[in-house]
Coordinates of C-alpha atoms in Angstrom, one line a residue:
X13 CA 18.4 -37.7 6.5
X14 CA 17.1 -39.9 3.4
X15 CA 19.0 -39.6 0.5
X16 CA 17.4 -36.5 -2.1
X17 CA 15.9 -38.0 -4.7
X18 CA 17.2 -36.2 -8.2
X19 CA 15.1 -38.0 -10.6
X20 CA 11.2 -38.3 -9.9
X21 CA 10.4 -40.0 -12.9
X22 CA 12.1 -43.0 -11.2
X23 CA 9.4 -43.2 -8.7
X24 CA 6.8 -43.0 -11.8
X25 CA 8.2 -46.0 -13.6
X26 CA 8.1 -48.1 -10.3
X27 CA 4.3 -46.8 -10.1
X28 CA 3.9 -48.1 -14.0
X29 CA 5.9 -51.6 -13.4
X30 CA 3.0 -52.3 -10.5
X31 CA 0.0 -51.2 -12.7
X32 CA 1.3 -53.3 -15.4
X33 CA 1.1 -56.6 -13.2
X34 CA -2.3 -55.9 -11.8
X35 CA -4.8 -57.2 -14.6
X36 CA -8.1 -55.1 -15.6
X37 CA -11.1 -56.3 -14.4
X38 CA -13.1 -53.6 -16.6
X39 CA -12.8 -51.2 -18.9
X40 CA -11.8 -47.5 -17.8
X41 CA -13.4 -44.3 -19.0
X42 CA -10.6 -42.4 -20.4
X43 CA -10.4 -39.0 -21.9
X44 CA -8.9 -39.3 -25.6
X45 CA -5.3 -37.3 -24.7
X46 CA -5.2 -39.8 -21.8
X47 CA -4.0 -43.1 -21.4
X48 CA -5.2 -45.0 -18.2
X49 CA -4.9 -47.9 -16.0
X50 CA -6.7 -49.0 -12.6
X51 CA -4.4 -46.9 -10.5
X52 CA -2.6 -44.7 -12.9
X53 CA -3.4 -41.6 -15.3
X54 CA -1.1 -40.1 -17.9
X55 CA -2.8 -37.2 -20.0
X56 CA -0.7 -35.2 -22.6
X57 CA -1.3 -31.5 -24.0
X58 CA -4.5 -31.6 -22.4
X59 CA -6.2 -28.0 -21.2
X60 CA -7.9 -29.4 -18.4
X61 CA -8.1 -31.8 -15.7
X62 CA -9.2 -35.2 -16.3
X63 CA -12.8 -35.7 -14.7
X64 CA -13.9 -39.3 -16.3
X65 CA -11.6 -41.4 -14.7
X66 CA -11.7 -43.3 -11.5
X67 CA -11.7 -41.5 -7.8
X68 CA -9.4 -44.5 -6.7
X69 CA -6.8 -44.1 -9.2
X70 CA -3.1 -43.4 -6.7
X71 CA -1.0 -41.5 -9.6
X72 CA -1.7 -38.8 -12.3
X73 CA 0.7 -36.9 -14.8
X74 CA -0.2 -34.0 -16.9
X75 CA 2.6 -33.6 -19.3
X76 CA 2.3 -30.1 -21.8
X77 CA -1.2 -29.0 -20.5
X78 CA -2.2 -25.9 -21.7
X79 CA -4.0 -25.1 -18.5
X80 CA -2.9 -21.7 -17.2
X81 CA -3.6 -21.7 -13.4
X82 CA -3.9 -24.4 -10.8
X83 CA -7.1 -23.4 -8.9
X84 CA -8.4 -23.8 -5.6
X85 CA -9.9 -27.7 -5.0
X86 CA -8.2 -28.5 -9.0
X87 CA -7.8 -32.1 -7.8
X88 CA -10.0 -32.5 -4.8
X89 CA -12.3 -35.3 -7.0
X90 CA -8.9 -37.7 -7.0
X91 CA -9.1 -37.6 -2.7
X92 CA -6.7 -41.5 -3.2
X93 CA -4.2 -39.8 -5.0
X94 CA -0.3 -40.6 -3.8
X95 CA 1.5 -39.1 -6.4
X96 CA 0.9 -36.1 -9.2
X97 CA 3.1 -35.0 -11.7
X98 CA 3.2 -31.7 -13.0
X99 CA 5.3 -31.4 -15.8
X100 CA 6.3 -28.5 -19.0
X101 CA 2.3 -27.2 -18.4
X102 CA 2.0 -23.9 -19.2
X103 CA 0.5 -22.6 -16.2
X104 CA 1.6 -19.8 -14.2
X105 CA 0.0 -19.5 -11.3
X106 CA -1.0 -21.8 -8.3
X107 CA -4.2 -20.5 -6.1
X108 CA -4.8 -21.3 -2.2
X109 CA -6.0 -24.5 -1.2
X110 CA -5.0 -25.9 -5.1
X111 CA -4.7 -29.1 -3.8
X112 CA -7.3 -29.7 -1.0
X113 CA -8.3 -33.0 -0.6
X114 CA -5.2 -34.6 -1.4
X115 CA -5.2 -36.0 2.1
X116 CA -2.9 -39.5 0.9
X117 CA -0.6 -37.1 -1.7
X118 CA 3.2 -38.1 -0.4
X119 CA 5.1 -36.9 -4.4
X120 CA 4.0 -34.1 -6.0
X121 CA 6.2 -32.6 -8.7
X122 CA 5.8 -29.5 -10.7
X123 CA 8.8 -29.0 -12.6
X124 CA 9.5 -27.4 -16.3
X125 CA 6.2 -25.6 -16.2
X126 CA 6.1 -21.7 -16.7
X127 CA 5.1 -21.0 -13.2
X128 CA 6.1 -17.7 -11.7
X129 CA 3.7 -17.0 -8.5
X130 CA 2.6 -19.6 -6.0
X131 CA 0.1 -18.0 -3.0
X132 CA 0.7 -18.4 0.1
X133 CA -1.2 -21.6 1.1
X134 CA -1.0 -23.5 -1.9
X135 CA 0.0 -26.3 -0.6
X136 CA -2.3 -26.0 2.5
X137 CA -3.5 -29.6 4.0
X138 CA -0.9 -31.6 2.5
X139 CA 0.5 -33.0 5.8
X140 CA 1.5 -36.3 4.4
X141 CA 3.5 -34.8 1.5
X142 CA 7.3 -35.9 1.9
X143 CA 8.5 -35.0 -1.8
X144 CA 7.9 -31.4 -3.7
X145 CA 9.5 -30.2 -6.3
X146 CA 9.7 -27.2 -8.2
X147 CA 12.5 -27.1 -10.0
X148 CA 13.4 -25.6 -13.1
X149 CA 10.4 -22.9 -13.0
X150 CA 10.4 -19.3 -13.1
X151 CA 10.2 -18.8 -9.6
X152 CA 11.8 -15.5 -8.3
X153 CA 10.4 -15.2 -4.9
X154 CA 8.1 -17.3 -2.6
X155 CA 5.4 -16.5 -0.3
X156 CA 6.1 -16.5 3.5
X157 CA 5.6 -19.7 5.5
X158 CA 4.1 -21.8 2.2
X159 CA 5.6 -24.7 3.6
X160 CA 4.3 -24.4 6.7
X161 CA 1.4 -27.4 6.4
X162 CA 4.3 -29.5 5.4
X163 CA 4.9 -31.7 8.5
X164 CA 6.2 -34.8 7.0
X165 CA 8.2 -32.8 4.1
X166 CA 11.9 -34.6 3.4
X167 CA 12.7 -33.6 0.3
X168 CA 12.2 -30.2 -1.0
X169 CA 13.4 -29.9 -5.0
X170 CA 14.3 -25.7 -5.5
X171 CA 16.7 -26.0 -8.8
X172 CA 16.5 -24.2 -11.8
X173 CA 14.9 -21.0 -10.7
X174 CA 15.7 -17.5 -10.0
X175 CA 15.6 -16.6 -7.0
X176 CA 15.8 -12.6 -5.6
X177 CA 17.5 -12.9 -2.6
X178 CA 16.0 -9.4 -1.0
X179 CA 13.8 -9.1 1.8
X180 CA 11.2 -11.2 0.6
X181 CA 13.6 -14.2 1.2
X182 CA 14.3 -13.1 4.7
X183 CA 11.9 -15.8 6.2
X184 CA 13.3 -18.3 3.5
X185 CA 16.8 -17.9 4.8
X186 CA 15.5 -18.9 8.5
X187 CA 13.5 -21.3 7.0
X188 CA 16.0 -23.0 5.3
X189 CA 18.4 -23.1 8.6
X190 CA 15.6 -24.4 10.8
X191 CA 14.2 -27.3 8.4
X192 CA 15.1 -31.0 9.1
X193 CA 14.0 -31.7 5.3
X194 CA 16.7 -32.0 2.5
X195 CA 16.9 -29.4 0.4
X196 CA 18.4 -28.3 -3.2
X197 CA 20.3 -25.3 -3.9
X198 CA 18.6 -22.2 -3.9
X199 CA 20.1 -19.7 -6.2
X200 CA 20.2 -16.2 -5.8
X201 CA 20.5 -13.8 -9.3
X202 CA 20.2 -10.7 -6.8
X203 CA 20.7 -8.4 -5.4
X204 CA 24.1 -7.6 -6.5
X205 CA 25.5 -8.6 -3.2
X206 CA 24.2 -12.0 -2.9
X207 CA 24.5 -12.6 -7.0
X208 CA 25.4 -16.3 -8.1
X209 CA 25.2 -17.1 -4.2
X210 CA 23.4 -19.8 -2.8
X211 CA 20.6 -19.1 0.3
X212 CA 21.3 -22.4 1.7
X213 CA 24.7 -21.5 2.0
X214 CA 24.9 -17.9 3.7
X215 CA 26.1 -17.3 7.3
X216 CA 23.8 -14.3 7.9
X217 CA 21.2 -12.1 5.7
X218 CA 21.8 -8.3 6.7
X219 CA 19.2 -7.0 4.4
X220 CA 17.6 -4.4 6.3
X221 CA 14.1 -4.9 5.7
X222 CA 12.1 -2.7 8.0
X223 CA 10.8 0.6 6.5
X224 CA 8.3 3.0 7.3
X225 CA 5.5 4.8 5.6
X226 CA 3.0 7.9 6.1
X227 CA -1.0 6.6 5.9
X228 CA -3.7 9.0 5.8
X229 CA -5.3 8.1 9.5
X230 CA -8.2 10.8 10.2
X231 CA -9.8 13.6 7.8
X232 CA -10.8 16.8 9.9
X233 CA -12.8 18.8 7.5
X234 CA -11.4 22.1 8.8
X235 CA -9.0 24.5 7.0
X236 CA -6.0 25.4 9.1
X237 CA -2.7 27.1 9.4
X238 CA -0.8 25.7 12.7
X239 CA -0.9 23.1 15.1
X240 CA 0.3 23.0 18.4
X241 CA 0.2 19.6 20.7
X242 CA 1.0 19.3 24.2
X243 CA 0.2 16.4 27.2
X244 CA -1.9 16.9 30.6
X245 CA -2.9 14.5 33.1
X246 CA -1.3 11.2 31.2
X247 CA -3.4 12.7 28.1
X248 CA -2.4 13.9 24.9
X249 CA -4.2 17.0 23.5
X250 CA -3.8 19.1 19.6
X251 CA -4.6 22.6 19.3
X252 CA -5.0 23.9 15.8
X253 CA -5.4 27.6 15.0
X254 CA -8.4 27.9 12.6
X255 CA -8.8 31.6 10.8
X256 CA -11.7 30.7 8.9
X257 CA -13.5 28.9 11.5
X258 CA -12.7 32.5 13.7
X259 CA -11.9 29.2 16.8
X260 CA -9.0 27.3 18.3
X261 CA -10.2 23.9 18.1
X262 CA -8.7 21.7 20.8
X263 CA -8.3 17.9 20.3
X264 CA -8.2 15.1 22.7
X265 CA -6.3 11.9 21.8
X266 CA -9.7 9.0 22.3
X267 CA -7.7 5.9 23.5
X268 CA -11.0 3.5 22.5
X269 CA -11.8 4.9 19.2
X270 CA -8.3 5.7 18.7
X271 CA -9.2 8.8 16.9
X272 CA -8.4 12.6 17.8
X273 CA -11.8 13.6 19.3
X274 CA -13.4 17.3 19.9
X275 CA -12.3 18.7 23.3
X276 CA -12.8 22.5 23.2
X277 CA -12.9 25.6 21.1
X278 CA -11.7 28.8 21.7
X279 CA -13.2 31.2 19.6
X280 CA -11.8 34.6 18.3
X281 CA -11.0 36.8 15.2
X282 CA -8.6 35.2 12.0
X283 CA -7.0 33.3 14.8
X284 CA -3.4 32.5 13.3
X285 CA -2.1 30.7 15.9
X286 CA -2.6 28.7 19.2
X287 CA 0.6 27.3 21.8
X288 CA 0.0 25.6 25.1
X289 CA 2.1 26.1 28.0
X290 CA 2.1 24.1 30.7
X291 CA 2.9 25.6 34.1
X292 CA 3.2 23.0 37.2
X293 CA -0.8 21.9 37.5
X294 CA -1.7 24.8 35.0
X295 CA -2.3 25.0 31.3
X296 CA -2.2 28.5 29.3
X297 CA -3.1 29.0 25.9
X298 CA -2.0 31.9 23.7
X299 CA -3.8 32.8 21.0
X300 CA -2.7 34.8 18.4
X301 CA -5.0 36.8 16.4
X302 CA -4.8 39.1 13.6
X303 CA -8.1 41.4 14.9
X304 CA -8.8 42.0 17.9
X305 CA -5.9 41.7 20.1
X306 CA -4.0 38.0 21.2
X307 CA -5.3 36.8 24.4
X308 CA -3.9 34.3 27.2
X309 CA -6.5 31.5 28.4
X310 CA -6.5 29.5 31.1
X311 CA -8.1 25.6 31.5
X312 CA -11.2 25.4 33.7
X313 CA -10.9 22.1 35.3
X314 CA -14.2 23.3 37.2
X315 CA -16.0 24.3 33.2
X316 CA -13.5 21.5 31.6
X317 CA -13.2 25.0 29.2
X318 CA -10.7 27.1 28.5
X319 CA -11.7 30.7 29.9
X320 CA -9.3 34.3 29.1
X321 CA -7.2 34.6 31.7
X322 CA -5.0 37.7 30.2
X323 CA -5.3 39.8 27.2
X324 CA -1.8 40.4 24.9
X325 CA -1.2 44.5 24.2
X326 CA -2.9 45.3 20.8
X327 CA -0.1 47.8 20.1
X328 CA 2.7 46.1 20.4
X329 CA 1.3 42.6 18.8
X330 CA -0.3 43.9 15.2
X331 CA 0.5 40.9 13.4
X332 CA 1.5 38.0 14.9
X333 CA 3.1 35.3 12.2
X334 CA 4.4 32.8 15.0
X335 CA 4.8 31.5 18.4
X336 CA 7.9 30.7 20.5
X337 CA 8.0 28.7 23.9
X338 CA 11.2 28.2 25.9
X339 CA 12.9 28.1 29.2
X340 CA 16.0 29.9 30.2
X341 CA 17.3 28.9 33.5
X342 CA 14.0 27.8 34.6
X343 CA 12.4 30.2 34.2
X344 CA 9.3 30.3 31.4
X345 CA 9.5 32.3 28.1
X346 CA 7.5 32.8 25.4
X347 CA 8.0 34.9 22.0
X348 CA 5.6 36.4 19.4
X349 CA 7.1 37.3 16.2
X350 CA 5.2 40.2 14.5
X351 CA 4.8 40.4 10.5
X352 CA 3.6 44.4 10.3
X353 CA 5.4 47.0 9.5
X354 CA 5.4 48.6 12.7
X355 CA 5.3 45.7 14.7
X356 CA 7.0 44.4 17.4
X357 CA 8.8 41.2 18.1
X358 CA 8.1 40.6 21.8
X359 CA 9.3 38.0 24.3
X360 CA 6.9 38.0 27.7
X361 CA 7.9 36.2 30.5
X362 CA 5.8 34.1 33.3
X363 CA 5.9 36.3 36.8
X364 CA 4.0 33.6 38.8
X365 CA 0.8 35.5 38.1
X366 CA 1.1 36.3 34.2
X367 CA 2.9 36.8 31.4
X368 CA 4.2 40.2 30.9
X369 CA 6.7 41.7 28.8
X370 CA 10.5 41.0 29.3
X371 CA 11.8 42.7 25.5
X372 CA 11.2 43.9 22.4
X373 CA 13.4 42.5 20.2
X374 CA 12.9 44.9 17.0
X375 CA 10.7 46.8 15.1
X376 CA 10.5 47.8 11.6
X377 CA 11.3 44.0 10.6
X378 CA 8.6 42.6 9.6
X379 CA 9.6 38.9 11.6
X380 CA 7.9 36.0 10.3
X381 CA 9.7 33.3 12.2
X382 CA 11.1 33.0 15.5
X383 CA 13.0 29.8 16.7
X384 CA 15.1 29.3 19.9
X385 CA 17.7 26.7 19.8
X386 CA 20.7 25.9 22.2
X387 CA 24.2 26.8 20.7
X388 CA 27.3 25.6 22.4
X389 CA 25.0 25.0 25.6
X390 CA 24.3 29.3 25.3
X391 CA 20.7 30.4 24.5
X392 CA 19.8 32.0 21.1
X393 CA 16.5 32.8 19.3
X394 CA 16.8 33.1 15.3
X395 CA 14.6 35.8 14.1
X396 CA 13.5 34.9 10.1
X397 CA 12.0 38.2 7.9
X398 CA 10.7 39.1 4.9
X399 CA 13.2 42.3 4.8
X400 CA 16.5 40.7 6.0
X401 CA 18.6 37.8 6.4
X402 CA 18.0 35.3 9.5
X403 CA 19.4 37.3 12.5
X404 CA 20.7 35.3 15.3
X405 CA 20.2 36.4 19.1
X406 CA 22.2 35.2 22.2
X407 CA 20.9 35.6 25.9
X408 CA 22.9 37.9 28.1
X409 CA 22.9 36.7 31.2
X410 CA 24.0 39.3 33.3
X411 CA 21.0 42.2 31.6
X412 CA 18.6 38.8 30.9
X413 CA 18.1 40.0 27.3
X414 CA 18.7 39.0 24.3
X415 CA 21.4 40.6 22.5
X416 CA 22.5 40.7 18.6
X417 CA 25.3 38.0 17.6
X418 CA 24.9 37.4 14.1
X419 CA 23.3 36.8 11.3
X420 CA 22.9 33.8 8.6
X421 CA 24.5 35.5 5.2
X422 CA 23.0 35.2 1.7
X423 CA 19.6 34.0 2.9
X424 CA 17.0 36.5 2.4
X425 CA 13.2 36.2 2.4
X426 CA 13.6 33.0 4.7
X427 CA 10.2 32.6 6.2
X428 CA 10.7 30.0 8.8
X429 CA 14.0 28.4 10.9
X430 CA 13.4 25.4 12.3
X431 CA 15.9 23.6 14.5
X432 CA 16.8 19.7 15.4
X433 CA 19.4 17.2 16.3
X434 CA 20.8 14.6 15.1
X435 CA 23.4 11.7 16.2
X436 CA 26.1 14.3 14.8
X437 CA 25.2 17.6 15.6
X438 CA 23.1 20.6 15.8
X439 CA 21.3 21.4 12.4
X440 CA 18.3 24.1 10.9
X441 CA 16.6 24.1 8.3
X442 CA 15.2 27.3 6.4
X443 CA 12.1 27.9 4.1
X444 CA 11.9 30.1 1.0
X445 CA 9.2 30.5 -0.9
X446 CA 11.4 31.4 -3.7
X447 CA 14.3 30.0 -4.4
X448 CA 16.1 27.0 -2.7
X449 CA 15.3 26.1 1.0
X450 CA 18.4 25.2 2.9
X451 CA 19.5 22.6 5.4
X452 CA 22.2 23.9 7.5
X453 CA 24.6 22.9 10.0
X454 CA 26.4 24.6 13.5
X455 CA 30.1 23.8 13.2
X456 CA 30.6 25.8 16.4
X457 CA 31.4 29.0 14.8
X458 CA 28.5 29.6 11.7
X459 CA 26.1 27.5 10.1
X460 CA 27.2 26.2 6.9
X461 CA 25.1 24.3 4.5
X462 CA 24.8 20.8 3.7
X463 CA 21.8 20.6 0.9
X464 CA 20.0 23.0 -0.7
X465 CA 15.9 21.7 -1.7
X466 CA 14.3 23.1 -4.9
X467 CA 11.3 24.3 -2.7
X468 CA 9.1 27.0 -4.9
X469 CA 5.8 27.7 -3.4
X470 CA 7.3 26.4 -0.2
X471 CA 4.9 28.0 3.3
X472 CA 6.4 25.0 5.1
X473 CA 9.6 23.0 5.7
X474 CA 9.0 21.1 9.4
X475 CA 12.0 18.5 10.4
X476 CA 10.5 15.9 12.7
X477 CA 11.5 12.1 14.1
X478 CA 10.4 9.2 14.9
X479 CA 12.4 6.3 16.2
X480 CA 15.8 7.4 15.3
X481 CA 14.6 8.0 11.8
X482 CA 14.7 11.6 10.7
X483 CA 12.4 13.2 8.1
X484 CA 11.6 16.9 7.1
X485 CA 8.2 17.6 5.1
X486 CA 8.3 20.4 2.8
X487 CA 4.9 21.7 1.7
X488 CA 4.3 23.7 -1.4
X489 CA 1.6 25.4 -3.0
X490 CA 2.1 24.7 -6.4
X491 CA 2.9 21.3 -6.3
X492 CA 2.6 18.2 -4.0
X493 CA 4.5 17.8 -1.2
X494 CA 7.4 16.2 -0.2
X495 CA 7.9 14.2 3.0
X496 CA 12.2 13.4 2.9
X497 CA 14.4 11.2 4.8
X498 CA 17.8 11.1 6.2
X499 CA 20.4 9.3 4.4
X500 CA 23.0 8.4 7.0
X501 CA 25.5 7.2 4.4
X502 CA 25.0 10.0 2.1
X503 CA 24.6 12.4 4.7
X504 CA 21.3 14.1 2.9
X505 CA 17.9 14.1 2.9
X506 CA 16.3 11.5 0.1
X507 CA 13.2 12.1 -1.4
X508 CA 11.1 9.5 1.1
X509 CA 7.0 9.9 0.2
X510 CA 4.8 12.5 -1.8
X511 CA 1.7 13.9 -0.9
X512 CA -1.2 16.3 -1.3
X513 CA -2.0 18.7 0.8
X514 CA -3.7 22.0 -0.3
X515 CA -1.5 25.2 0.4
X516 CA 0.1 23.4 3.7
X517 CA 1.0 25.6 6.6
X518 CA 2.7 23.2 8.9
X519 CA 3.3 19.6 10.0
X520 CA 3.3 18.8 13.3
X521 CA 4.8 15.7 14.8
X522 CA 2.3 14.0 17.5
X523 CA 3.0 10.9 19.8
X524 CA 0.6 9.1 21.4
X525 CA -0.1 5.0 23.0
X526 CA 3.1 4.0 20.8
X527 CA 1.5 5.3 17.8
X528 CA 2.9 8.7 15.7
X529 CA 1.3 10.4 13.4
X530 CA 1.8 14.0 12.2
X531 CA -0.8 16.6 11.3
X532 CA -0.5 18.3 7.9
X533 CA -2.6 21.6 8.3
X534 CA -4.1 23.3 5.2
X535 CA -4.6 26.8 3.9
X536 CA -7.2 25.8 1.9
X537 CA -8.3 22.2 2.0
X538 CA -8.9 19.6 4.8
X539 CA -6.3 19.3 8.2
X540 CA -4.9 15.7 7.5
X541 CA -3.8 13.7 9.8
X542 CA -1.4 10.8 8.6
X543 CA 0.1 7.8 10.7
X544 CA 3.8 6.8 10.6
X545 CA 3.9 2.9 10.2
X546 CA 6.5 0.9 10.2
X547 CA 6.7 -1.8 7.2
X548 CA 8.2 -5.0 7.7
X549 CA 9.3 -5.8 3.6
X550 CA 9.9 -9.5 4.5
X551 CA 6.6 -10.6 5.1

């Protein structure tokens, strides 16, 4: 490689020894903080860019301008230029395309100046640039591929800045190992574990710097209180239970629009809640209703409907708060908890013609939660009330019922148990409306806690994933809500995104063509539907 050249003024004072043998054939228009020759222009503590002077001229310095920006097309009258020097200016900023035009520029230095942001093709066109420097600006970060019209670059001058070595000098660290042009030290002032380093000379840059976010996707403009999804026939399908709308509106996943599109409605009274099951070729839905009785329906292929195929008894379902689906042994469950006073927390089973009642679980109980999760391989439903602690059921398997086995101490007035897995183990999380909601963990004998979440107002607290990244999304109705993430180091969940969403009910995770997203139904307000995207920091 050609030897880095350390001192560009050098190359200035051979430019000034040439002008000073050619002899002037005529006088040169010359601004008055100017001094100019045939081929050379050197203006000082101007605050702006020479326009009277020659096209032809091959070099110009500006020397303590007062200039604050270099702007697109700055320099695009000077198209002969070789060489431009930018020195101790007080601009800032360089725009796109600043130096279009400059097809014959091979030296252009910008060094001393204040400069602190450069965009990304600044130096676009300059192909038969082979010297830049920026040294001794305040540079703390450059934009991705800005060199990357620089095909005949050799020398590249980065000293005397500040560079943050975080993931915005990701592509600058491959960069800087791919390049065949000599290059200065780049110095890194952080972050802490790359402080006083230099880029050039790392082995590897482990900065992780892929993260994700939540976007608002879709808008429905339709209060709700739960969502249910499920898949049939290779498509992907949302139910959401709609009490004001008296309908359970069914969605279809449009893979051309790429929007959730209107697929069916089931209508009713105060429906509360709606749960697909899927039975070989068949799909069921239950309804839940708080008037009126809960019904089963059945999909139509023939009416591409959903028609009632069964109705629930109104007796022993008075108020149904949620709805369970699970398998025992192959064979197909599903569970209503029941909110009244007198009501009946029911589990009905699938007889190859219906669904008819396997067991009432308890009455007087007021359940508003009812979550089945697989302990130590052993089936279990957790039953959450208003008037006791979380009780915990385990399946019998020679009576096939359900069977008390104990209860979650010191929680009362949970609402809602949710289970999931993690790399580690088994854990639940539990929503209060007053007081702390918990995250909990199964050490084989109890669940113990891990992290309590201040969670006042709280209707909702719904642990989902996507990609090996876990979150839970607590809603409240008093404040904004809180989508968290898990901390595998800490071994918690952070505080991840905020968001509003009038008196949420639940957040439901949904999958579909590589993309997730996960509904946030509303009491109150509009059903939002937001996108997890991942973020690549680097770019």
């Amino acid at each position: 490689m050609m030897a880095f050249i350390k001192e560009p003024l050098l190359i200035f004072i051979l430019f000034g020894c040439m002008q000073q043998a050619v002899q002037l054939k005529k006088p040169v228009k010359c601004p008055s903080t100017c001094s100019c020759s045939k081929e050379s222009v050197i203006c000082v503590g101007s605050s702006w860019i020479p326009r009277t002077v020659p096209s032809d001229i091959s070099s110009l310095s500006l020397v303590n301008g007062t200039f604050s920006e270099i702007k697109d097309r700055m320099f695009s009258h000077l198209p002969s230029l070789q060489l431009l020097l930018l020195n101790s200016n007080s601009f800032t900023v360089i725009r796109d395309d600043a130096f279009a035009g400059l097809f014959h520029l091979e030296y252009l230095f910008i060094e001393g100046n204040k400069l602190e942001t450069t965009s990304r093709h600044s130096f676009r066109g300059l192909r038969d640039l082979t010297h830049l420097s920026l040294a001794n600006n305040h540079i703390k970060t450059l934009p991705r591929d800005i060199f990357s019209d620089l095909d005949s670059l050799i020398n590249l001058d980065l000293r005397g800045n500040r560079f943050e070595c975080d993931c915005k000098a990701k592509w600058l660290f491959s960069w800087l190992k791919m390049t065949n042009s000599t290059v200065s030290d780049v110095l890194c002032v952080g972050p802490s574990e790359y402080q006083w380093k230099k880029l050039n000379e790392l082995t590897s840059f482990n900065s992780d710097c892929i993260t994700t976010d939540f976007v608002v996707h879709q808008i429905l403009p339709h209060q709700s209180v739960s969502v249910d999804t499920f898949q049939y026939k290779d498509d992907v399908f949302v139910a959401i239970a709609q009490p004001s709308m008296e309908n359970c509106m069914v969605l279809e996943w449009d893979h051309i629009e790429m929007n959730f599109r209107s697929y069916d409605n089931i209508t009713g009274q105060s429906i509360v809640g709606c749960k697909a099951i899927l039975i070989d070729d068949q799909v069921f839905m239950v309804v839940a209703q708080l008037f009126g009785g809960s019904h089963i329906y059945k999909y139509d292929e023939s009416w591409a409907k959903f028609t009632k195929f069964q109705d629930i008894e109104v007796l022993r379902i008075s108020k149904p708060n949620d709805i369970e689906l699970f398998q025992i042994e192959g064979e197909i469950f599903f569970v209503i908890a029941d909110s009244s006073k007198a009501g009946l927390t029911t589990v009905y089973k699938w007889n190859g013609k219906g669904f008819y009642t396997h067991q009432s679980l308890h009455e007087w109980f007021r359940d508003t939660d009812a979550e089945f999760i697989e302990m130590d391989e052993k089936p279990h439903l957790v039953l959450s009330s208003r008037s006791q602690v979380p009780l915990i059921l385990q399946w019998n398997k020679s009576t096939q019922k359900f069977i008390p086995y104990s209860d979650i101490p010191n929680m009362e007035d949970v609402l809602a148990v949710k289970s999931f897995k993690m790399k580690d183990g088994l854990y639940i999380s539990l929503t209060r409306f007053i007081g702390d909601s918990k995250i909990m963990k199964w050490n084989s004998k109890q669940f113990v806690e891990i992290q309590a979440l201040p969670s006042r107002g709280a209707m909702a607290l719904q642990p989902f994933a996507f990609r090996d990244r876990y979150y839970l999304a607590l809603g409240s109705d008093y404040t904004f809500s809180q989508i968290y993430q898990w901390d595998s180091e800490k071994k918690t969940f952070e505080k991840f995104k905020e968001i509003y969403i009038q008196a949420p009910r639940s957040f439901t995770a949904v999958s579909t063509d590589r993309r997730d997203f996960v509904f946030a139904s509303s009491f109150k307000g509009n059903t939002q539907i937001f996108e997890h995207v991942i973020v690549d920091l680097s770019l």
